[in-house]
Coordinates of C-alpha atoms in Angstrom, one line a residue:
M1 CA -18.4 -4.5 -16.7
T2 CA -20.5 -2.3 -14.5
T3 CA -20.0 1.5 -14.9
Y4 CA -18.6 3.1 -11.7
P5 CA -21.0 5.7 -10.2
V6 CA -18.4 8.4 -10.6
R7 CA -18.3 9.3 -14.3
V8 CA -15.5 11.5 -15.6
E9 CA -15.6 12.3 -19.3
A10 CA -13.8 14.8 -21.5
R11 CA -13.1 15.5 -25.1
L12 CA -9.9 17.0 -26.5
E13 CA -10.8 20.3 -28.3
E14 CA -8.4 20.7 -31.2
P15 CA -6.7 22.7 -32.5
L16 CA -5.3 24.2 -29.3
N17 CA -3.4 27.4 -29.1
R18 CA 0.3 26.8 -29.0
G19 CA 1.2 29.3 -26.3
L20 CA -2.0 30.0 -24.4
W21 CA -1.0 27.4 -21.7
I22 CA 1.8 29.7 -20.6
V23 CA -0.6 32.3 -19.2
K24 CA -3.5 30.0 -18.1
W25 CA -2.4 30.2 -14.5
F26 CA -3.0 33.9 -14.7
L27 CA -6.3 33.6 -16.5
A28 CA -7.6 31.1 -13.9
I29 CA -6.9 33.3 -10.9
P30 CA -10.6 34.2 -10.5
H31 CA -11.4 30.5 -10.4
Y32 CA -8.7 29.8 -7.9
I33 CA -10.0 32.5 -5.5
V34 CA -13.6 31.3 -5.7
L35 CA -12.5 27.6 -5.4
G36 CA -10.5 28.5 -2.3
F37 CA -13.8 29.5 -0.5
L38 CA -15.8 26.7 -2.1
W39 CA -13.3 24.1 -0.8
I40 CA -13.6 25.4 2.7
A41 CA -17.3 25.0 2.4
F42 CA -16.8 21.5 0.9
G43 CA -14.8 20.5 3.9
V44 CA -17.3 21.8 6.5
L45 CA -20.2 20.2 4.6
T46 CA -18.4 16.9 4.4
V47 CA -18.1 16.8 8.1
I48 CA -21.8 17.5 8.5
A49 CA -22.5 14.8 6.0
F50 CA -20.3 12.4 7.9
F51 CA -22.6 12.7 11.0
A52 CA -25.7 12.7 8.9
I53 CA -24.6 9.4 7.3
L54 CA -23.5 8.0 10.7
F55 CA -26.9 8.6 12.3
T56 CA -29.3 8.3 9.4
G57 CA -27.5 6.4 6.6
H58 CA -28.3 9.2 4.2
Y59 CA -26.2 11.9 2.6
P60 CA -28.4 15.1 2.6
R61 CA -29.3 15.8 -1.0
A62 CA -28.6 19.6 -0.9
L63 CA -25.2 19.0 0.6
F64 CA -24.4 16.2 -1.9
D65 CA -25.2 18.4 -4.9
F66 CA -23.2 21.4 -3.5
N67 CA -20.2 19.2 -3.0
L68 CA -20.7 17.6 -6.4
G69 CA -20.7 21.1 -7.9
V70 CA -17.4 21.9 -6.2
L71 CA -15.9 18.8 -7.7
R72 CA -17.3 19.6 -11.1
W73 CA -16.0 23.1 -10.9
T74 CA -12.6 21.9 -9.8
W75 CA -12.4 19.3 -12.6
R76 CA -13.4 21.9 -15.3
V77 CA -10.7 24.3 -14.1
A78 CA -8.1 21.5 -13.9
Y79 CA -9.0 20.4 -17.4
Y80 CA -8.6 23.9 -18.7
T81 CA -5.3 24.5 -16.8
Y82 CA -2.5 22.2 -15.8
G83 CA -4.5 19.1 -14.9
A84 CA -4.9 18.3 -18.6
L85 CA -4.7 21.4 -20.9
G86 CA -7.4 19.7 -22.9
T87 CA -9.3 22.9 -23.9
D88 CA -8.9 26.6 -24.5
R89 CA -12.5 27.3 -23.6
Y90 CA -12.8 29.3 -20.4
P91 CA -14.6 27.3 -17.6
P92 CA -18.0 28.5 -16.5
F93 CA -18.6 29.9 -13.0
T94 CA -21.2 27.4 -12.0
L95 CA -21.7 24.5 -9.6
G96 CA -24.3 23.0 -11.9
P97 CA -23.7 20.7 -14.8
A98 CA -22.3 22.2 -18.0
P99 CA -23.0 19.5 -20.6
D100 CA -21.7 21.6 -23.4
Y101 CA -18.3 22.1 -21.7
P102 CA -15.6 19.5 -22.9
A103 CA -15.0 18.2 -19.3
T104 CA -17.9 16.7 -17.3
L105 CA -18.3 15.0 -13.9
E106 CA -21.4 13.1 -12.7
I107 CA -21.8 11.1 -9.5
D108 CA -24.9 9.0 -8.9
Y109 CA -26.7 10.1 -5.8
P110 CA -26.7 7.2 -3.3
E111 CA -30.1 6.3 -1.9
R112 CA -28.4 4.9 1.2
L113 CA -24.9 4.7 2.6
S114 CA -23.4 2.3 5.1
R115 CA -23.4 3.9 8.6
G116 CA -20.4 1.7 9.7
L117 CA -18.4 2.1 6.6
V118 CA -18.4 5.9 6.9
L119 CA -16.1 5.5 9.9
I120 CA -13.2 3.8 8.1
K121 CA -13.5 4.2 4.3
W122 CA -12.1 7.7 4.1
W123 CA -8.9 6.8 5.9
L124 CA -8.2 3.1 6.3
L125 CA -9.8 1.6 3.3
A126 CA -8.6 4.4 1.0
I127 CA -4.9 4.2 2.0
P128 CA -3.9 2.0 -1.1
H129 CA -5.6 4.5 -3.4
Y130 CA -4.0 7.5 -1.6
L131 CA -0.6 6.1 -2.4
I132 CA -1.4 5.7 -6.0
V133 CA -3.1 9.1 -6.4
G134 CA -0.2 10.7 -4.5
L135 CA 2.1 9.4 -7.2
F136 CA -0.3 10.8 -9.9
T137 CA -0.8 14.2 -8.4
S138 CA 2.3 15.0 -6.3
G139 CA 5.7 13.6 -5.6
S140 CA 9.2 14.3 -4.4
V141 CA 12.7 13.0 -4.8
I142 CA 14.4 12.5 -1.4
S143 CA 18.1 12.5 -0.8
W144 CA 20.3 12.5 2.3
R145 CA 23.6 14.2 2.6
G146 CA 25.4 12.9 5.7
D147 CA 29.0 14.2 5.2
L148 CA 28.7 17.6 6.8
P149 CA 31.7 18.8 8.8
D150 CA 29.9 18.6 12.1
G151 CA 29.0 14.9 11.5
G152 CA 25.4 15.7 10.9
G153 CA 23.3 15.5 7.7
V154 CA 20.6 17.3 5.8
L155 CA 17.5 15.8 4.2
Y156 CA 16.7 17.3 0.8
T157 CA 13.4 17.0 -1.0
L158 CA 12.6 18.0 -4.6
D159 CA 8.9 18.3 -5.4
W160 CA 8.2 17.4 -9.0
G161 CA 4.5 17.7 -9.3
G162 CA 3.5 14.0 -9.8
L163 CA 3.0 12.1 -13.0
I164 CA 0.1 14.2 -14.2
G165 CA 2.1 17.4 -13.9
L166 CA 5.1 15.8 -15.7
L167 CA 3.0 14.4 -18.6
V168 CA 1.1 17.7 -19.0
L169 CA 4.4 19.6 -19.1
I170 CA 5.5 17.3 -21.9
A171 CA 2.2 17.8 -23.7
A172 CA 2.6 21.6 -23.3
L173 CA 6.1 21.5 -24.9
F174 CA 4.6 19.4 -27.8
L175 CA 1.9 22.0 -28.2
L176 CA 4.5 24.9 -28.2
F177 CA 6.7 23.4 -30.9
T178 CA 4.3 21.3 -33.0
G179 CA 0.8 22.7 -32.3
R180 CA -0.3 19.1 -31.5
Y181 CA -1.4 17.4 -28.3
P182 CA -0.1 13.8 -28.4
H183 CA -3.2 11.6 -28.1
G184 CA -1.4 8.9 -26.2
L185 CA -0.4 11.3 -23.5
Y186 CA -3.9 12.8 -23.4
D187 CA -5.5 9.3 -22.8
L188 CA -3.0 8.6 -20.0
V189 CA -3.5 12.0 -18.3
L190 CA -7.3 11.5 -18.5
G191 CA -7.0 8.1 -17.0
M192 CA -5.0 9.4 -14.0
N193 CA -7.4 12.3 -13.4
R194 CA -10.4 9.8 -13.6
W195 CA -8.7 7.6 -10.9
A196 CA -8.0 10.7 -8.7
L197 CA -11.6 12.0 -8.9
R198 CA -13.1 8.6 -8.2
V199 CA -11.0 8.3 -5.0
A200 CA -11.9 11.9 -4.1
A201 CA -15.6 11.1 -4.3
Y202 CA -15.1 7.9 -2.3
A203 CA -13.0 9.5 0.4
T204 CA -15.4 12.4 0.8
L205 CA -18.3 9.9 1.5
M206 CA -20.2 10.4 -1.8
T207 CA -20.3 6.7 -2.7
D208 CA -19.8 3.4 -0.9
V209 CA -18.6 1.7 -4.1
Y210 CA -14.9 1.0 -3.8
P211 CA -12.8 2.6 -6.6
P212 CA -11.5 0.0 -9.1
F213 CA -7.8 -0.5 -9.4
R214 CA -7.8 0.1 -13.1
L215 CA -6.5 2.9 -15.3
E216 CA -9.3 3.7 -17.7
Q217 CA -7.6 5.8 -20.2
G218 CA -9.2 8.2 -22.7
G219 CA -11.9 10.8 -22.5
H220 CA -14.9 8.4 -22.1
E221 CA -15.9 5.9 -19.5
L222 CA -15.6 2.2 -20.1
P223 CA -18.2 1.0 -20.8
R224 CA -19.5 4.3 -22.1
M225 CA -22.9 5.2 -20.9
E226 CA -24.9 7.2 -23.4
T227 CA -27.7 8.0 -20.9
P228 CA -26.9 7.7 -17.2
P229 CA -29.8 6.3 -15.0
E230 CA -32.2 8.9 -13.7
P231 CA -31.8 9.5 -10.0
R232 CA -34.7 8.6 -7.8
H233 CA -34.8 12.2 -6.4
A234 CA -34.5 15.3 -8.4
P235 CA -31.2 17.1 -8.1
V236 CA -31.0 20.3 -6.1
R237 CA -30.1 23.6 -7.8
H238 CA -28.0 26.1 -5.8
G239 CA -28.7 29.7 -6.7
A240 CA -26.3 32.6 -6.0
G241 CA -28.0 33.3 -2.6
S242 CA -27.8 29.6 -1.6
I243 CA -24.1 29.4 -2.5
V244 CA -23.2 32.6 -0.7
A245 CA -25.1 31.6 2.4
I246 CA -23.5 28.1 2.5
V247 CA -20.0 29.4 1.8
V248 CA -20.2 32.2 4.4
G249 CA -21.7 29.8 6.9
A250 CA -18.9 27.3 6.3
L251 CA -16.3 30.0 6.8
L252 CA -17.9 31.0 10.1
A253 CA -18.0 27.3 11.2
F254 CA -14.4 26.9 10.1
G255 CA -13.5 30.0 12.2
A256 CA -15.2 28.4 15.1
I257 CA -12.7 25.6 14.9
G258 CA -9.9 28.1 15.2
T259 CA -11.4 29.9 18.2
A260 CA -12.2 26.6 19.9
A261 CA -8.6 25.5 19.4
T262 CA -7.2 28.8 20.7
G263 CA -9.6 28.7 23.6
S264 CA -8.6 25.2 24.5
L265 CA -5.0 26.2 24.5
S266 CA -5.6 29.2 26.7
A267 CA -7.6 27.0 29.1
V268 CA -4.7 24.6 29.3
L269 CA -2.3 27.5 30.0
A270 CA -4.7 28.8 32.7
Q271 CA -4.8 25.3 34.3
S272 CA -1.0 25.1 34.2
R273 CA -0.7 28.1 36.6
T274 CA 1.3 27.3 39.7
G275 CA -0.1 27.8 43.2
S276 CA 1.1 31.4 43.2
G277 CA -0.7 32.1 39.9
F278 CA 2.2 32.1 37.4
V279 CA 2.3 30.5 33.9
S280 CA 5.8 29.3 33.2
T281 CA 7.8 28.4 30.2
T282 CA 9.8 25.2 30.0
G283 CA 13.3 25.3 31.4
E284 CA 16.3 26.2 29.3
R285 CA 19.9 25.3 30.2
I286 CA 22.4 28.3 30.4
S287 CA 26.0 28.0 31.4
T288 CA 29.3 29.9 31.3
P289 CA 32.8 29.4 32.7
A290 CA 32.8 33.2 33.4
Y291 CA 31.6 35.2 36.5
A292 CA 28.2 36.3 35.2
L293 CA 25.5 35.9 32.7
T294 CA 23.6 38.9 31.4
T295 CA 20.8 39.6 28.9
D296 CA 20.7 42.1 26.1
Q297 CA 19.3 45.5 27.0
I298 CA 15.5 45.4 27.8
A299 CA 14.1 48.7 26.7
I300 CA 10.6 49.6 28.0
S301 CA 9.1 52.9 27.0
G302 CA 7.0 54.9 29.4
E303 CA 4.0 55.0 27.0
G304 CA 3.8 51.3 26.5
V305 CA 4.5 50.1 30.0
E306 CA 0.8 50.1 31.1
Y307 CA -0.2 47.9 28.1
L308 CA 2.7 45.6 28.8
R309 CA 1.8 45.3 32.5
S310 CA -1.8 44.5 31.6
F311 CA -0.5 41.8 29.3
T312 CA 2.2 40.1 31.4
G313 CA 1.1 41.1 35.0
K314 CA 3.9 40.2 37.4
V315 CA 7.0 38.7 35.9
R316 CA 9.2 36.0 37.5
I317 CA 12.6 34.7 36.6
E318 CA 13.4 31.3 38.1
T319 CA 16.7 29.4 38.1
S320 CA 17.6 26.0 39.4
S321 CA 21.1 24.9 40.1
T322 CA 22.7 22.0 42.1
G323 CA 25.9 24.0 42.7
T324 CA 26.6 27.3 44.4
P325 CA 23.5 29.4 45.3
L326 CA 22.6 31.8 42.5
F327 CA 21.9 35.5 42.6
V328 CA 19.4 36.9 40.2
G329 CA 19.0 40.7 39.8
I330 CA 17.6 43.2 37.4
G331 CA 19.0 46.7 37.3
P332 CA 19.5 49.8 35.1
R333 CA 21.7 49.0 32.1
A334 CA 24.2 51.7 32.8
D335 CA 24.7 50.6 36.5
V336 CA 25.1 47.0 35.5
E337 CA 27.7 47.9 32.9
T338 CA 29.6 49.9 35.5
Y339 CA 29.6 47.1 38.0
L340 CA 30.7 44.5 35.4
K341 CA 33.4 46.8 33.8
G342 CA 36.6 44.7 33.7
V343 CA 34.7 41.5 34.8
G344 CA 34.6 38.4 32.7
Y345 CA 31.0 37.6 31.7
D346 CA 28.9 36.2 28.9
R347 CA 26.0 38.1 27.4
I348 CA 23.1 35.9 26.2
T349 CA 22.2 36.9 22.6
R350 CA 19.7 34.1 21.9
L351 CA 17.6 32.0 24.3
T352 CA 14.8 29.8 23.0
F353 CA 12.4 28.1 25.3
G354 CA 10.7 24.9 24.3
P355 CA 11.5 21.5 22.9
G356 CA 14.3 21.0 20.4
P357 CA 18.1 21.3 20.4
D358 CA 19.8 23.8 22.7
D359 CA 20.6 26.8 20.5
T360 CA 21.5 29.4 23.2
A361 CA 24.1 31.8 21.9
Y362 CA 26.5 34.0 23.9
T363 CA 28.9 36.9 23.4
R364 CA 32.1 36.7 25.6
H365 CA 33.4 39.7 27.5
A366 CA 36.9 39.0 28.8
G367 CA 37.9 40.1 32.3
G368 CA 38.5 39.1 35.9
Q369 CA 36.5 38.6 39.1
P370 CA 34.2 41.3 40.4
A371 CA 35.5 43.3 43.4
T372 CA 32.4 42.7 45.4
P373 CA 29.5 40.1 45.5
P374 CA 26.4 41.2 43.5
A375 CA 24.1 41.4 46.6
T376 CA 26.2 44.2 48.1
Q377 CA 25.2 46.6 45.2
T378 CA 22.4 49.0 45.8
F379 CA 21.3 49.8 42.3
W380 CA 19.2 46.6 41.8
T381 CA 15.5 47.2 41.1
A382 CA 14.6 43.6 42.1
T383 CA 16.8 40.7 43.4
G384 CA 16.4 37.2 44.6
S385 CA 18.1 34.0 45.6
G386 CA 17.6 31.7 42.6
S387 CA 14.5 33.7 41.4
L388 CA 13.0 37.2 41.4
E389 CA 9.6 38.8 40.9
W390 CA 9.3 42.1 39.1
D391 CA 6.6 44.6 38.3
I392 CA 7.5 46.0 34.9
E393 CA 8.7 49.5 34.9
P394 CA 9.8 51.9 32.1
G395 CA 13.6 52.1 31.5
D396 CA 16.6 50.3 30.1
W397 CA 17.2 47.2 32.1
T398 CA 19.6 44.3 32.2
I399 CA 19.1 40.9 33.9
V400 CA 22.2 39.4 35.7
I401 CA 22.7 35.9 36.9
M402 CA 25.8 35.2 39.1
N403 CA 26.9 32.9 41.8
A404 CA 26.1 34.5 45.1
D405 CA 29.7 34.5 46.1
A406 CA 30.8 36.0 42.7
S407 CA 32.8 32.8 41.9
P408 CA 33.2 31.7 38.2
T409 CA 31.3 28.9 36.4
I410 CA 27.6 29.1 36.3
S411 CA 25.2 26.4 35.2
A412 CA 21.5 26.4 35.7
D413 CA 18.1 25.9 34.1
V414 CA 16.2 29.2 33.7
R415 CA 12.4 29.7 33.4
L416 CA 10.3 32.8 32.7
S417 CA 6.9 33.1 34.3
A418 CA 4.1 35.7 34.2
T419 CA 0.7 35.9 35.8
L420 CA -1.1 36.8 32.5
P421 CA -4.1 38.4 34.1
W422 CA -6.1 38.4 30.8
L423 CA -5.9 34.7 30.3
D424 CA -9.2 33.7 32.1
G425 CA -11.1 36.4 30.3
L426 CA -9.7 35.4 27.0
T427 CA -10.6 31.8 27.5
A428 CA -14.2 32.7 28.3
W429 CA -14.5 35.1 25.3
L430 CA -13.0 32.6 22.9
F431 CA -15.5 29.9 23.9
V432 CA -18.3 32.5 23.6
A433 CA -17.0 33.4 20.2
T434 CA -16.9 29.7 19.2
G435 CA -20.5 29.3 20.1
I436 CA -21.6 32.4 18.2
L437 CA -19.6 31.5 15.1
L438 CA -20.8 27.9 15.2
I439 CA -24.4 28.8 15.6
S440 CA -24.2 31.5 13.0
G441 CA -22.4 29.2 10.6
V442 CA -24.7 26.3 11.0
G443 CA -27.7 28.7 10.7
L444 CA -26.4 30.1 7.5
I445 CA -25.7 26.7 6.0
L446 CA -29.3 25.6 6.9
F447 CA -30.6 28.8 5.4
G448 CA -28.6 28.2 2.3
I449 CA -30.1 24.7 2.0
R450 CA -33.6 26.1 2.4
L451 CA -32.9 28.5 -0.5
T452 CA -32.1 25.6 -2.8
R453 CA -34.7 24.6 -5.3
S454 CA -35.5 21.6 -7.4
P455 CA -35.9 22.1 -11.1
V456 CA -39.5 22.7 -12.1
P457 CA -40.7 19.7 -14.2
E458 CA -41.8 20.5 -17.7
A459 CA -45.5 21.0 -17.8
T460 CA -47.6 18.5 -19.7
H461 CA -49.6 20.4 -22.3
A462 CA -53.0 19.0 -23.2
A463 CA -54.0 18.9 -26.8
P464 CA -56.0 22.0 -27.7
T465 CA -59.7 21.6 -27.7
P466 CA -61.0 22.0 -31.3
R467 CA -63.2 25.1 -31.7
H468 CA -66.6 24.5 -33.3

């Protein structure tokens, strides 16, 4: 049997404290914070390694050893905490090997990787292993209740933490009441962790050797290797400066992804402008058997109106109806309430634009027909037939939609539009920021790689020359 190039070993350090596991989540918080940043760097460097392998067939050694260090660190913390609870010794804060710690991880550096395999191994080929590892590390119980009064149903899921979490919980309870870690459980937990770490190394491109479908239980590899083969290239050591530079660079590169996505979205919005320069929402159906539809009070303070104008620009309210022509108006709240006093109308209390079910909500105000059509009133600030445009002004406003002849029953699709004058500038600045973040991030990563150093080989001491 050939030893797999990902070697996961551990030893159970007994006796273990009966109750320390209860607070290990708190003790490990510093590690969780550091690992949060390290895993962002891990993801960015894996993407860089992907392209390096695709074009050269090699995984850059400095990136390989950094990512190996992140996996080592993660495994040591998991072993200390709820991935195994196999030791009470606090994990070291280091990316390098810690051979004296009871949990170790080594991955043979691949001299060459397949340029074609890198395209499919991390998703297509690894799917069977993802299903198994998902069972080991996470899981959920799914149930469906379909007997609700409205005829619908609800999907319930209960996350239970996977087999590893369940077995470690059982081991923790054994520890609490007996002071002993069941060795059978320990061997099984270590086998599942070993499987998960092998798949992690394969999926993150660190080896081309397909993970075996076997559960190698216990703390030692089978067959156990007393001395792993020496790599053909000396491993790279990452000092504090190198780690900080790579992590900060990765965070900047990760931020560039966010600004690029936001910039692309703003560019799409800018391109969606109509010929008159408006960006519009999707249509939302509104309807009522009453004589009018109104909105809640729209309060705009005098101090903030300039900021709001600079944000929205000109505002347009559009409606489309196949029935009676519609009147759309916006006026002072007090005047609108006076006009609609004694009139039957619905006030819209919730209106959501976008895909999904119609969840528009109304409040009914009983009454009869208005005495005069809406267009005969003189208090309107802006009106239109089917649509209106409005320059935002300070005050308390109400929007009213009615049939132009003041007849009952209104049904229409309504859209809100605005010119958003800042959109083009935002798009440009976001793409500039993307370039700055990306260049800065890649530059810091390269600088961090240059700060790495290979261990100095031990000097060969010549025999002292005898003195005559």
